[in-house]
Coordinates of C-alpha atoms in Angstrom, one line a residue:
Chain A
M9 CA 25.1 -17.8 13.7
S10 CA 26.1 -17.2 10.0
T11 CA 26.0 -13.6 8.1
P12 CA 22.3 -13.2 7.4
A13 CA 20.9 -13.1 4.4
I14 CA 19.0 -9.5 4.9
R15 CA 19.9 -7.4 7.5
V16 CA 17.8 -4.5 8.8
E17 CA 19.2 -2.3 10.9
R18 CA 17.5 0.9 12.8
V19 CA 15.5 2.0 9.5
T20 CA 13.2 4.5 10.0
K21 CA 11.2 6.1 6.5
Q22 CA 9.2 9.2 7.0
F23 CA 7.1 10.5 4.6
G24 CA 6.4 14.7 5.0
P25 CA 5.6 14.7 8.7
K26 CA 4.3 11.1 9.4
T27 CA 7.3 8.6 10.7
A28 CA 5.7 5.4 8.7
V29 CA 8.8 3.0 10.0
N30 CA 10.3 3.5 13.6
D31 CA 14.1 2.7 14.0
V32 CA 13.5 -1.3 13.2
S33 CA 16.0 -3.8 13.5
F34 CA 15.6 -7.3 12.2
D35 CA 18.0 -10.1 10.8
V36 CA 16.5 -12.6 8.0
Q37 CA 18.8 -15.9 7.6
A38 CA 20.0 -17.3 4.5
G39 CA 17.4 -20.6 4.0
H40 CA 14.5 -18.9 6.3
C41 CA 10.8 -17.8 5.1
Y42 CA 10.6 -14.9 7.3
G43 CA 6.9 -13.5 7.6
L44 CA 6.2 -9.5 8.0
I45 CA 3.4 -9.4 10.0
G46 CA 1.1 -6.7 11.4
P47 CA -2.2 -4.7 11.1
N48 CA -3.3 -1.8 8.7
G49 CA -0.6 1.3 8.2
A50 CA 1.8 -0.7 11.0
G51 CA 4.8 -0.3 8.5
K52 CA 5.0 -4.1 7.0
T53 CA 4.8 -2.6 3.4
T54 CA 6.9 0.1 3.7
T55 CA 9.3 -2.1 5.3
F56 CA 9.1 -4.4 2.2
S57 CA 9.6 -1.9 -0.5
M58 CA 12.7 -0.5 1.2
M59 CA 14.1 -4.2 1.1
C60 CA 13.5 -4.2 -1.8
G61 CA 15.0 -0.6 -3.3
F62 CA 11.7 1.0 -4.1
L63 CA 11.9 2.9 -1.6
S64 CA 15.1 4.4 0.4
P65 CA 15.3 5.0 4.1
T66 CA 15.3 8.4 5.8
S67 CA 17.5 6.7 8.2
G68 CA 19.7 3.2 9.4
R69 CA 20.1 0.4 6.5
I70 CA 18.8 -2.4 4.7
E71 CA 21.9 -5.1 3.2
V72 CA 20.4 -7.9 1.0
L73 CA 23.4 -10.4 0.3
G74 CA 25.8 -7.7 1.4
A75 CA 24.5 -5.1 -0.6
D76 CA 23.2 -1.6 0.3
A77 CA 19.3 -2.4 -1.1
S78 CA 19.2 1.6 -1.9
E79 CA 22.1 1.5 -4.0
P80 CA 21.5 1.5 -8.1
G81 CA 21.5 -1.6 -9.8
A82 CA 22.8 -3.7 -6.5
L83 CA 19.6 -6.6 -6.3
K84 CA 20.2 -7.3 -9.6
K85 CA 19.8 -11.3 -9.6
K86 CA 20.0 -10.9 -6.1
V87 CA 16.2 -10.7 -5.9
G88 CA 13.3 -12.2 -6.7
V89 CA 10.4 -9.1 -5.8
L90 CA 6.2 -9.7 -5.8
P91 CA 5.5 -6.6 -5.8
Q92 CA 1.6 -6.1 -4.0
D93 CA -0.1 -3.9 -6.1
A94 CA 2.0 -3.3 -9.3
V95 CA 0.3 -3.3 -12.3
L96 CA 1.3 -5.4 -15.2
P97 CA 2.1 -3.4 -18.4
P98 CA -1.3 -4.4 -20.2
L99 CA -0.6 -4.4 -23.5
W100 CA 2.5 -6.7 -23.4
P101 CA 1.3 -10.2 -24.3
V102 CA 2.5 -12.2 -21.0
G103 CA 5.4 -14.5 -23.1
E104 CA 7.1 -11.8 -24.2
L105 CA 7.1 -9.1 -21.2
L106 CA 8.8 -12.1 -18.9
T107 CA 11.1 -12.9 -21.7
Y108 CA 11.8 -8.9 -21.6
W109 CA 12.0 -8.7 -17.8
G110 CA 14.7 -11.7 -18.3
S111 CA 16.6 -9.8 -21.1
L112 CA 16.6 -6.8 -18.2
S113 CA 17.8 -9.0 -15.4
G114 CA 21.4 -10.4 -17.7
L115 CA 19.6 -13.7 -18.4
E116 CA 21.0 -16.0 -20.7
Q117 CA 18.6 -17.4 -22.2
P118 CA 15.5 -15.3 -21.1
E119 CA 12.5 -17.2 -22.9
A120 CA 13.3 -20.4 -21.7
E121 CA 13.7 -18.8 -18.2
A122 CA 9.8 -17.2 -18.7
R123 CA 8.7 -20.1 -19.8
R124 CA 9.9 -22.1 -16.8
A125 CA 8.9 -20.2 -14.4
L126 CA 4.8 -19.6 -15.9
E127 CA 5.1 -23.5 -15.6
R128 CA 6.2 -23.3 -12.3
V129 CA 3.2 -21.1 -11.7
Q130 CA 1.0 -23.2 -13.2
L131 CA -0.2 -20.9 -16.1
P132 CA 1.7 -22.0 -19.4
E133 CA -1.4 -21.2 -21.4
T134 CA -0.6 -17.4 -20.9
W135 CA 2.1 -16.8 -22.9
G136 CA 0.1 -15.3 -25.4
V137 CA -2.2 -13.6 -23.9
Q138 CA -2.0 -9.9 -23.1
A139 CA -1.6 -9.0 -19.2
G140 CA -4.5 -7.1 -19.7
A141 CA -6.4 -10.0 -20.8
L142 CA -5.9 -12.3 -17.1
S143 CA -8.0 -12.1 -14.1
H144 CA -6.4 -11.0 -11.0
G145 CA -5.4 -14.0 -9.4
M146 CA -4.1 -15.4 -13.0
A147 CA -2.3 -11.3 -13.0
K148 CA -0.5 -12.8 -9.4
R149 CA 0.9 -15.5 -10.5
V150 CA 2.2 -13.8 -13.5
A151 CA 4.2 -11.9 -11.1
M152 CA 4.8 -14.2 -9.0
A153 CA 6.7 -16.4 -12.1
Q154 CA 8.5 -13.0 -12.8
A155 CA 9.7 -13.2 -9.1
L156 CA 11.0 -16.7 -9.7
M157 CA 13.1 -16.3 -13.2
G158 CA 16.4 -17.0 -12.7
S159 CA 15.9 -18.6 -9.3
P160 CA 17.5 -15.6 -7.3
P161 CA 18.4 -16.1 -3.9
V162 CA 16.6 -14.1 -2.1
I163 CA 12.3 -14.0 -3.1
L164 CA 10.2 -11.1 -1.1
L165 CA 6.6 -11.4 -1.5
D166 CA 3.8 -8.9 -1.0
E167 CA 0.9 -10.9 -0.4
P168 CA 1.2 -13.6 -2.1
T169 CA -2.0 -15.3 -1.2
A170 CA -4.2 -12.2 -0.9
G171 CA -7.4 -12.2 -3.3
L172 CA -7.0 -15.8 -4.7
D173 CA -8.9 -18.6 -4.7
P174 CA -9.0 -20.8 -1.9
K175 CA -7.2 -23.4 -4.3
I176 CA -5.1 -21.3 -6.3
A177 CA -3.7 -20.0 -2.8
A178 CA -2.9 -23.6 -1.5
A179 CA -1.4 -24.0 -4.7
V180 CA 0.8 -20.5 -4.0
R181 CA 1.8 -22.1 -0.9
E182 CA 2.9 -25.2 -1.8
L183 CA 5.1 -23.2 -4.5
I184 CA 6.6 -21.2 -1.1
R185 CA 6.7 -24.8 0.7
E186 CA 8.8 -25.8 -2.3
L187 CA 11.0 -22.8 -2.1
K188 CA 11.9 -22.9 1.5
G189 CA 15.2 -23.7 1.7
Q190 CA 17.1 -23.2 -1.7
H191 CA 16.1 -19.6 -1.2
T192 CA 15.7 -16.8 1.9
L193 CA 12.3 -16.0 1.7
V194 CA 10.0 -12.8 2.9
V195 CA 6.8 -13.0 3.0
S196 CA 4.5 -9.9 4.2
S197 CA 0.7 -10.8 4.9
H198 CA -2.2 -10.6 6.7
N199 CA -2.9 -13.8 6.5
L200 CA -1.5 -15.1 9.8
Q201 CA -2.6 -18.6 9.7
E202 CA -0.9 -19.1 6.7
L203 CA 2.5 -17.8 7.7
E204 CA 2.4 -19.4 11.1
E205 CA 2.8 -22.7 8.1
L206 CA 5.1 -21.3 6.0
C207 CA 8.0 -19.2 7.9
D208 CA 10.4 -20.0 10.4
A209 CA 10.8 -16.7 11.9
T210 CA 8.8 -13.2 11.7
A211 CA 8.9 -9.2 12.8
I212 CA 5.9 -8.2 14.0
L213 CA 5.4 -4.6 13.0
D214 CA 2.9 -1.5 14.9
K215 CA 2.3 1.5 14.3
G216 CA 5.9 1.8 12.4
K217 CA 7.5 0.2 15.4
L218 CA 9.2 -3.4 15.8
V219 CA 7.3 -5.3 18.4
R220 CA 9.0 -8.6 18.3
A221 CA 11.1 -10.3 16.0
A222 CA 12.4 -14.0 17.1
S223 CA 11.3 -17.4 15.5
M224 CA 8.3 -18.4 15.1
A225 CA 8.7 -21.4 17.5
E226 CA 9.4 -18.5 20.1
I227 CA 6.8 -16.5 19.1
T228 CA 4.3 -19.1 19.5
G229 CA 5.3 -20.0 22.2
K230 CA 5.2 -23.7 20.5
A231 CA 8.4 -24.9 22.2
A232 CA 7.2 -23.8 25.5
E233 CA 3.6 -24.4 26.0
F234 CA 0.5 -26.1 24.8
R235 CA -3.4 -25.9 24.9
V236 CA -6.0 -28.4 25.6
Q237 CA -9.8 -27.3 24.2
L238 CA -11.8 -29.2 27.0
A239 CA -15.0 -29.9 26.1
K240 CA -16.4 -31.5 29.0
G241 CA -15.1 -31.9 33.1
S242 CA -12.7 -30.5 35.0
P243 CA -9.1 -30.6 34.8
P244 CA -6.9 -31.4 37.9
L245 CA -4.7 -28.7 37.2
E246 CA -2.7 -29.1 40.5
E247 CA -1.6 -32.4 39.7
I248 CA -0.8 -31.4 35.9
A249 CA 1.0 -29.1 37.1
K250 CA 3.1 -31.6 39.2
L251 CA 4.4 -33.7 36.5
T252 CA 8.0 -33.4 35.6
G253 CA 9.1 -29.9 33.9
C254 CA 5.3 -28.9 34.0
T255 CA 6.1 -25.5 35.2
Q256 CA 2.9 -23.9 35.1
A257 CA -1.1 -25.4 34.3
L258 CA -3.9 -23.1 34.3
L259 CA -7.4 -22.8 32.8
E260 CA -8.2 -20.1 30.7
P261 CA -11.6 -19.1 29.1
N262 CA -13.5 -20.5 26.8
Q263 CA -12.4 -23.8 28.2
I264 CA -9.1 -24.2 27.2
L265 CA -6.4 -25.6 29.4
A266 CA -3.1 -23.8 28.8
V267 CA 0.1 -25.8 30.4
H268 CA 3.7 -24.3 30.4
F269 CA 6.7 -26.3 30.7
D270 CA 11.2 -26.2 30.6
S271 CA 11.6 -28.0 27.3
E272 CA 15.0 -28.5 28.7
Q273 CA 13.0 -31.0 31.4
V274 CA 10.7 -32.7 29.1
L275 CA 9.9 -33.7 25.6
A276 CA 6.7 -31.6 24.4
E277 CA 5.4 -35.1 22.7
Q278 CA 5.8 -36.4 26.0
L279 CA 4.1 -34.2 28.1
I280 CA 1.2 -34.0 26.0
T281 CA 0.3 -37.7 26.3
Q282 CA 0.7 -37.6 30.2
V283 CA -1.6 -34.6 30.5
V284 CA -3.9 -36.4 28.0
G285 CA -3.9 -39.9 29.8
L286 CA -4.9 -38.0 33.1
L287 CA -7.8 -36.2 31.8
A288 CA -8.8 -39.3 30.5
Q289 CA -8.6 -40.5 33.7
R290 CA -10.1 -37.8 35.9
G291 CA -13.4 -38.6 32.9
V292 CA -12.7 -34.7 31.2
L293 CA -13.3 -34.9 27.7
L294 CA -11.4 -33.0 25.1
T295 CA -12.1 -31.9 21.3
A296 CA -8.5 -30.8 20.3
V297 CA -4.7 -30.3 21.7
W298 CA -2.4 -27.8 20.0
R299 CA 1.3 -26.2 20.7
G300 CA 2.2 -22.7 21.5
K301 CA -0.4 -19.9 21.2
R302 CA -1.9 -19.4 18.1
L303 CA 0.0 -16.8 15.9
E304 CA -2.9 -15.1 15.7
E305 CA -3.9 -14.7 19.3
R306 CA -0.1 -13.6 19.7
V307 CA -0.7 -10.9 17.1
L308 CA -3.4 -9.4 18.9
A309 CA -2.2 -9.3 22.0
L310 CA 1.0 -7.3 20.6
T311 CA -0.5 -5.0 18.7
Chain B
M10 CA 24.8 -1.0 -22.0
N11 CA 23.4 -4.1 -22.0
E12 CA 20.7 -3.0 -19.8
L13 CA 20.0 0.6 -22.0
L14 CA 20.3 -1.7 -25.1
A15 CA 17.8 -4.1 -23.7
I16 CA 15.0 -1.2 -22.6
W17 CA 15.7 0.6 -25.4
K18 CA 14.7 -2.8 -28.0
G19 CA 11.9 -3.5 -25.3
E20 CA 10.3 0.3 -25.5
L21 CA 10.8 0.5 -28.6
R22 CA 8.9 -2.7 -29.3
R23 CA 6.1 -1.5 -27.2
A24 CA 6.1 1.9 -29.1
A25 CA 5.6 0.2 -32.3
T26 CA 2.9 -2.1 -31.5
S27 CA 1.2 0.6 -29.4
G28 CA -1.5 2.6 -31.3
R29 CA -0.8 5.8 -30.1
V30 CA 2.0 6.3 -32.2
L31 CA 0.2 5.7 -35.2
V32 CA -1.7 7.7 -34.3
L33 CA 0.9 10.4 -33.9
L34 CA 2.2 9.9 -36.8
A35 CA -0.9 10.2 -38.7
L36 CA -1.9 13.1 -37.0
F37 CA 1.9 14.8 -37.8
L38 CA 1.6 13.9 -41.3
L39 CA -1.9 15.1 -41.5
F40 CA -0.5 18.2 -39.8
T41 CA 2.4 18.8 -41.9
G42 CA 0.0 18.4 -45.1
L43 CA -2.4 20.6 -44.1
V44 CA 0.7 23.3 -43.8
L45 CA 2.0 22.3 -47.0
G46 CA -1.4 22.1 -49.0
A47 CA -2.6 25.5 -47.3
V48 CA 0.7 27.4 -47.5
G49 CA 1.3 25.8 -51.1
V50 CA -1.7 27.0 -52.9
A51 CA -1.5 30.8 -50.9
M52 CA 2.3 30.7 -52.8
K53 CA 1.0 28.9 -56.0
V54 CA -1.5 31.9 -56.2
V55 CA 1.6 34.4 -55.4
T56 CA 3.9 32.9 -57.9
N57 CA 1.4 32.8 -60.6
Q58 CA 0.7 36.2 -60.7
A59 CA 4.5 37.3 -60.2
D60 CA 4.8 35.5 -63.2
K61 CA 2.0 36.9 -64.8
A62 CA 3.4 40.2 -64.3
L63 CA 6.8 39.3 -65.0
A64 CA 5.4 38.3 -68.3
E65 CA 3.4 41.1 -68.7
A66 CA 6.5 43.6 -68.2
V67 CA 8.6 41.6 -70.4
A68 CA 5.8 41.8 -73.1
K69 CA 6.3 46.0 -72.7
G70 CA 10.3 45.6 -73.3
A71 CA 11.5 45.1 -69.4
D72 CA 14.6 43.3 -68.9
P73 CA 13.4 39.7 -67.7
S74 CA 16.5 39.3 -65.4
A75 CA 15.6 42.6 -63.7
A76 CA 12.7 41.8 -63.0
K77 CA 13.3 38.1 -61.2
H78 CA 15.9 40.2 -59.7
E79 CA 13.0 42.4 -58.3
L80 CA 11.0 39.7 -57.0
A81 CA 13.8 37.9 -55.2
E82 CA 14.3 41.5 -53.6
Q83 CA 10.5 41.0 -52.7
K84 CA 11.2 38.0 -51.4
R85 CA 14.0 39.1 -49.6
K86 CA 12.5 41.9 -48.1
F87 CA 9.3 39.7 -46.8
L88 CA 12.0 37.4 -45.0
S89 CA 13.3 40.3 -43.2
T90 CA 10.6 41.4 -41.4
F91 CA 11.1 38.3 -39.5
T92 CA 14.7 38.6 -38.8
N93 CA 17.9 41.0 -38.7
D94 CA 20.2 38.4 -39.4
E95 CA 21.2 39.1 -42.7
A96 CA 23.2 36.0 -43.3
Y97 CA 20.6 33.5 -42.5
V98 CA 17.7 35.3 -44.8
E99 CA 20.1 34.8 -48.1
A100 CA 20.8 31.1 -46.8
V101 CA 17.4 30.5 -47.2
L102 CA 16.3 32.8 -49.9
D103 CA 16.5 29.6 -52.7
L104 CA 14.4 27.4 -50.3
P105 CA 10.9 27.8 -51.5
L106 CA 8.8 29.3 -48.9
V107 CA 6.3 26.9 -48.7
L108 CA 8.6 24.9 -46.8
L109 CA 10.2 27.4 -44.7
A110 CA 7.1 28.1 -43.7
A111 CA 6.1 24.1 -42.8
F112 CA 9.5 24.3 -41.2
K113 CA 8.7 26.9 -39.3
L114 CA 5.3 25.7 -37.7
L115 CA 7.0 22.4 -37.3
T116 CA 9.6 24.3 -34.7
W117 CA 6.2 24.7 -32.7
F118 CA 4.3 21.5 -33.3
V119 CA 7.5 19.3 -32.6
P120 CA 7.7 19.9 -29.1
L121 CA 3.7 19.7 -28.3
F122 CA 3.9 16.3 -30.4
V123 CA 7.2 15.3 -28.2
A124 CA 4.7 16.0 -25.5
L125 CA 2.0 14.0 -26.8
M126 CA 3.9 11.3 -27.2
G127 CA 6.4 10.5 -24.2
F128 CA 4.6 12.1 -21.1
D129 CA 4.2 9.1 -19.7
Q130 CA 7.3 7.2 -20.3
L131 CA 8.1 7.2 -16.2
S132 CA 4.8 8.6 -15.3
G133 CA 2.8 5.6 -16.8
E134 CA 5.3 3.5 -15.3
V135 CA 5.2 4.9 -11.7
G136 CA 1.4 5.9 -10.8
P137 CA 0.5 2.0 -11.5
K138 CA 3.6 0.7 -9.6
S139 CA 4.7 -0.8 -12.7
I140 CA 8.1 0.4 -12.7
R141 CA 8.8 -1.9 -9.6
Y142 CA 9.5 -4.8 -12.1
L143 CA 12.2 -2.7 -13.6
V144 CA 14.1 -1.1 -10.3
V145 CA 15.0 -4.0 -9.3
R146 CA 16.4 -5.7 -12.1
V147 CA 18.2 -2.1 -14.3
R148 CA 19.2 1.3 -12.2
R149 CA 16.4 3.6 -12.2
S150 CA 19.2 5.9 -14.8
S151 CA 19.2 2.9 -17.2
I152 CA 15.0 3.2 -17.1
L153 CA 15.1 6.9 -17.9
V154 CA 18.2 7.2 -20.2
G155 CA 16.8 3.6 -22.4
K156 CA 13.6 5.0 -22.3
L157 CA 14.6 8.4 -23.8
L158 CA 16.5 6.6 -25.9
A159 CA 13.6 4.5 -27.6
Q160 CA 11.1 7.9 -27.6
I161 CA 14.0 10.0 -29.6
T162 CA 14.4 6.7 -32.1
A163 CA 10.9 6.5 -32.5
L164 CA 10.7 10.6 -32.9
L165 CA 13.3 10.7 -35.7
I166 CA 11.8 7.8 -37.5
M167 CA 8.2 10.1 -38.2
L168 CA 10.8 13.6 -38.6
A169 CA 12.5 11.0 -41.6
V170 CA 9.1 10.5 -43.0
G171 CA 7.3 14.1 -42.2
T172 CA 11.1 15.8 -43.6
L173 CA 10.8 13.5 -46.9
L174 CA 6.9 13.8 -47.5
M175 CA 7.6 18.1 -46.8
V176 CA 10.4 18.2 -49.4
G177 CA 8.6 15.8 -51.7
V178 CA 5.1 18.1 -52.0
T179 CA 7.1 21.2 -51.7
R180 CA 8.7 19.9 -55.7
A181 CA 5.1 19.1 -56.7
F182 CA 4.5 23.2 -55.9
H183 CA 8.1 24.0 -57.1
A184 CA 9.6 22.3 -60.4
D185 CA 12.0 24.6 -60.4
F186 CA 13.2 23.5 -56.7
E187 CA 16.3 21.0 -57.8
W188 CA 16.8 17.3 -56.9
G189 CA 20.4 18.7 -55.2
A190 CA 18.6 21.2 -53.8
M191 CA 15.9 19.5 -52.4
A192 CA 18.3 16.7 -50.9
R193 CA 20.3 18.8 -49.4
W194 CA 17.8 21.1 -48.0
A195 CA 16.0 17.5 -46.8
A196 CA 19.2 17.1 -45.2
K197 CA 19.1 20.5 -43.3
L198 CA 15.5 19.9 -42.3
F199 CA 15.9 16.4 -40.5
L200 CA 18.9 17.2 -38.8
A201 CA 17.5 20.5 -37.4
L202 CA 14.3 19.4 -36.9
G203 CA 15.5 16.2 -35.0
L204 CA 17.9 18.4 -32.7
L205 CA 15.2 20.3 -31.7
G206 CA 13.4 17.6 -31.0
V207 CA 15.8 15.3 -28.7
A208 CA 15.9 18.8 -26.3
W209 CA 12.0 18.5 -26.4
A210 CA 12.3 15.2 -25.4
C211 CA 14.9 15.6 -22.8
L212 CA 12.1 18.1 -21.3
T213 CA 9.4 15.9 -21.9
A214 CA 11.2 12.8 -20.3
L215 CA 12.0 15.7 -17.4
F216 CA 8.1 16.1 -16.8
S217 CA 7.6 12.7 -16.8
A218 CA 10.1 11.8 -13.8
L219 CA 8.5 14.8 -11.8
F220 CA 5.2 13.3 -11.6
R221 CA 3.4 10.1 -11.2
T222 CA -0.3 10.8 -12.7
P223 CA 0.2 10.7 -16.2
G224 CA -2.3 14.0 -16.8
V225 CA 0.2 16.3 -14.9
S226 CA 2.5 15.6 -16.4
L227 CA 1.2 16.3 -19.8
V228 CA -0.6 19.5 -18.6
V229 CA 2.7 20.8 -17.0
N230 CA 4.5 19.4 -19.7
I231 CA 2.1 22.1 -22.5
M232 CA 2.7 24.5 -19.6
A233 CA 6.6 24.4 -19.6
I234 CA 6.7 24.8 -23.6
L235 CA 4.2 27.9 -23.7
A236 CA 7.0 29.6 -21.0
L237 CA 9.8 28.6 -22.8
A238 CA 8.0 30.4 -25.7
F239 CA 7.4 33.6 -23.6
V240 CA 11.0 33.7 -21.9
S241 CA 11.9 33.2 -25.6
S242 CA 9.6 36.2 -26.8
L243 CA 10.2 38.3 -23.3
G244 CA 14.0 38.5 -24.5
G245 CA 13.4 39.2 -27.6
W246 CA 11.2 42.3 -27.0
F247 CA 14.4 43.9 -26.3
R248 CA 17.4 45.4 -27.2
F249 CA 20.5 44.3 -25.7
P250 CA 22.1 47.7 -23.7
G251 CA 24.7 49.3 -26.6
E252 CA 23.0 47.3 -29.5
E253 CA 21.7 49.7 -32.9
A254 CA 18.7 49.9 -33.5
H255 CA 18.0 48.3 -37.0
G256 CA 15.0 49.8 -38.8
M257 CA 11.5 50.9 -38.0
L258 CA 10.4 48.3 -35.8
D259 CA 13.9 48.5 -33.3
T260 CA 13.5 52.0 -33.3
L261 CA 9.4 52.3 -32.9
A262 CA 8.6 49.3 -30.3
R263 CA 12.2 47.4 -28.6
S264 CA 13.6 49.0 -26.3
E265 CA 17.7 48.4 -24.6
S266 CA 17.1 46.0 -21.7
W267 CA 19.1 43.9 -20.0
A268 CA 15.7 41.8 -20.0
A269 CA 17.0 41.0 -23.7
Y270 CA 19.3 38.2 -22.8
L271 CA 16.4 36.4 -21.2
R272 CA 16.1 34.6 -24.4
Y273 CA 19.6 32.8 -23.5
A274 CA 17.1 31.5 -20.8
S275 CA 14.6 29.8 -23.1
V276 CA 15.5 26.1 -25.5
W277 CA 12.9 27.9 -28.1
H278 CA 15.3 31.4 -28.9
F279 CA 18.4 28.9 -30.6
G280 CA 15.7 27.1 -33.1
Q281 CA 17.0 29.3 -35.8
G282 CA 19.8 28.9 -35.2
L283 CA 19.9 25.4 -36.4
L284 CA 20.0 26.3 -39.9
H285 CA 22.2 28.7 -40.2
P286 CA 24.9 29.1 -42.8
D287 CA 27.4 30.3 -40.7
W288 CA 28.7 26.6 -38.8
R289 CA 29.5 28.9 -35.5
Q290 CA 25.9 29.8 -35.1
L291 CA 25.0 26.6 -36.3
L292 CA 27.3 25.0 -33.6
G293 CA 26.5 27.2 -31.1
A294 CA 21.9 26.6 -31.9
A295 CA 23.6 23.4 -31.9
L296 CA 25.3 22.8 -28.7
A297 CA 22.6 24.9 -26.4
H298 CA 20.1 22.1 -27.6
V299 CA 22.0 19.2 -27.1
G300 CA 23.0 21.4 -23.4
W301 CA 19.4 22.0 -22.8
G302 CA 19.0 18.8 -23.1
A303 CA 21.3 17.3 -21.1
C304 CA 20.0 20.2 -18.4
F305 CA 16.6 18.2 -19.0
V306 CA 18.1 14.9 -18.4
G307 CA 19.9 15.7 -15.1
T308 CA 17.3 17.1 -13.5
A309 CA 14.9 14.2 -14.5
Q310 CA 17.6 11.4 -13.3
V311 CA 18.1 13.8 -9.6
T312 CA 14.5 13.7 -9.5
L313 CA 13.9 10.2 -10.4
A314 CA 16.9 8.7 -8.7
A315 CA 15.9 10.1 -5.0
R316 CA 12.0 9.6 -5.6
D317 CA 10.2 6.6 -3.9
L318 CA 8.9 4.2 -6.1

């Protein structure tokens, strides 16, 4: 495996007697979209803030593209950040503000970069508007624009769609999809459906500790199980369990049929088709099929 | 260096477009104008009476030069009530009292003015976390120094305007205040106030770096200014061990004590030296201001580097 873009090594952060993050380690591979998940107080914003250099770890180390994130100026030109609750300086016109930040980043054409970034978040009309006059959603997108300026290799986004209306949130998700592959992305969010859609891998935190860090497929079990929502009838569990590659078939609450399989013996698509055919033969009605367990269910089970 | 320049330019631009700097400039000019007006009118009355007494003495056959000399002596005695430093008194004898009074009051006003101007330069960005947009782009030390340089630049511009106003108004009250002396004193006063302002601007940067809430920064900053003034005064209430008493005040009220050394613990003490005719005293005062300023900025840097943002 190649050198990770971000390496979090045994990081602990204490605020006085309170341990906000406790001995957390995980790697983010270059080009991946990585999710940070956890309930309130899990330590994900603290971890995120340490990656950005806002906070220094009490112990441990965070490397971003080989640089120690807590070293002064180490992240310049390497990282773009959308902080969660950082207020835009209200008296600056948006265009001048972005141009100013671009010049601080050492961009050669800060004004052109600022205009490009605003167009990317579909807000070119805010160029001359004072930042204090922007709505919450617009301010969030302007903050997103500043994170994209200069096309940094690593982009860290804290709650990128929180507080946005559904249409704008969808546009932001689409933008994140566009960024995937070209940049290493870390997204911290409470919106698990969104993270499940966007992320290649994720770290689940709870009470400051790392509960699990793995690829999204591993966490949701997409490579090893699928579920069928039944509407009417009893599924032939024994027959399903005998299908090639199937390791277990069981009925979960709410009429959900869970099928576990060995992906080395059978393709998921093949087994799904066989199971659905078998159910149809037995007159069992179904309403939905999905691979793995929903991320939300996994997280609820783990935290 | 490019970082510093970019922050300096950005902060100056922000200062120029913010209403606060304009309000402070207006306040500064108002204060200077009021002091000059009040002291100037009072001095005008005193001068008229002295001129009248001089004219009467001459009419009675007195020697005019002896009478003028007597007036100068009275001014010297008046100034000597504030300091034992004869060289300093001699140096400011040709400075109109109105200008000296305005300068003295400004040395008190400048620290407060600087605090009002810059109390939120860092705390105003740490509280709402807008500083996070900066720290991913530039070093924290660049943010501190760049903002401080912008504050100092704005301050020097305002001090230049204020000094020109002071000297100009003084000229209106004192037609005998020659152009050469005006230019010389304008330069001296500007440099003195500038050096003084730089040290206090560094103190303001320190308190802005220490706290997250701008209001707290301002209040503690003002308390520190008063505390430093108290420490300086406390040191001044005592004579150094072995120092001879000068005059009646020393003999009656100022005892010898090690507490006299306390004056050096406060930047306030060195303000008067900035107008001293002896270059060694002047250099010492200037270095003291720069040194204290460096201590304040150094502490601010250590604080900001270690703090969670």
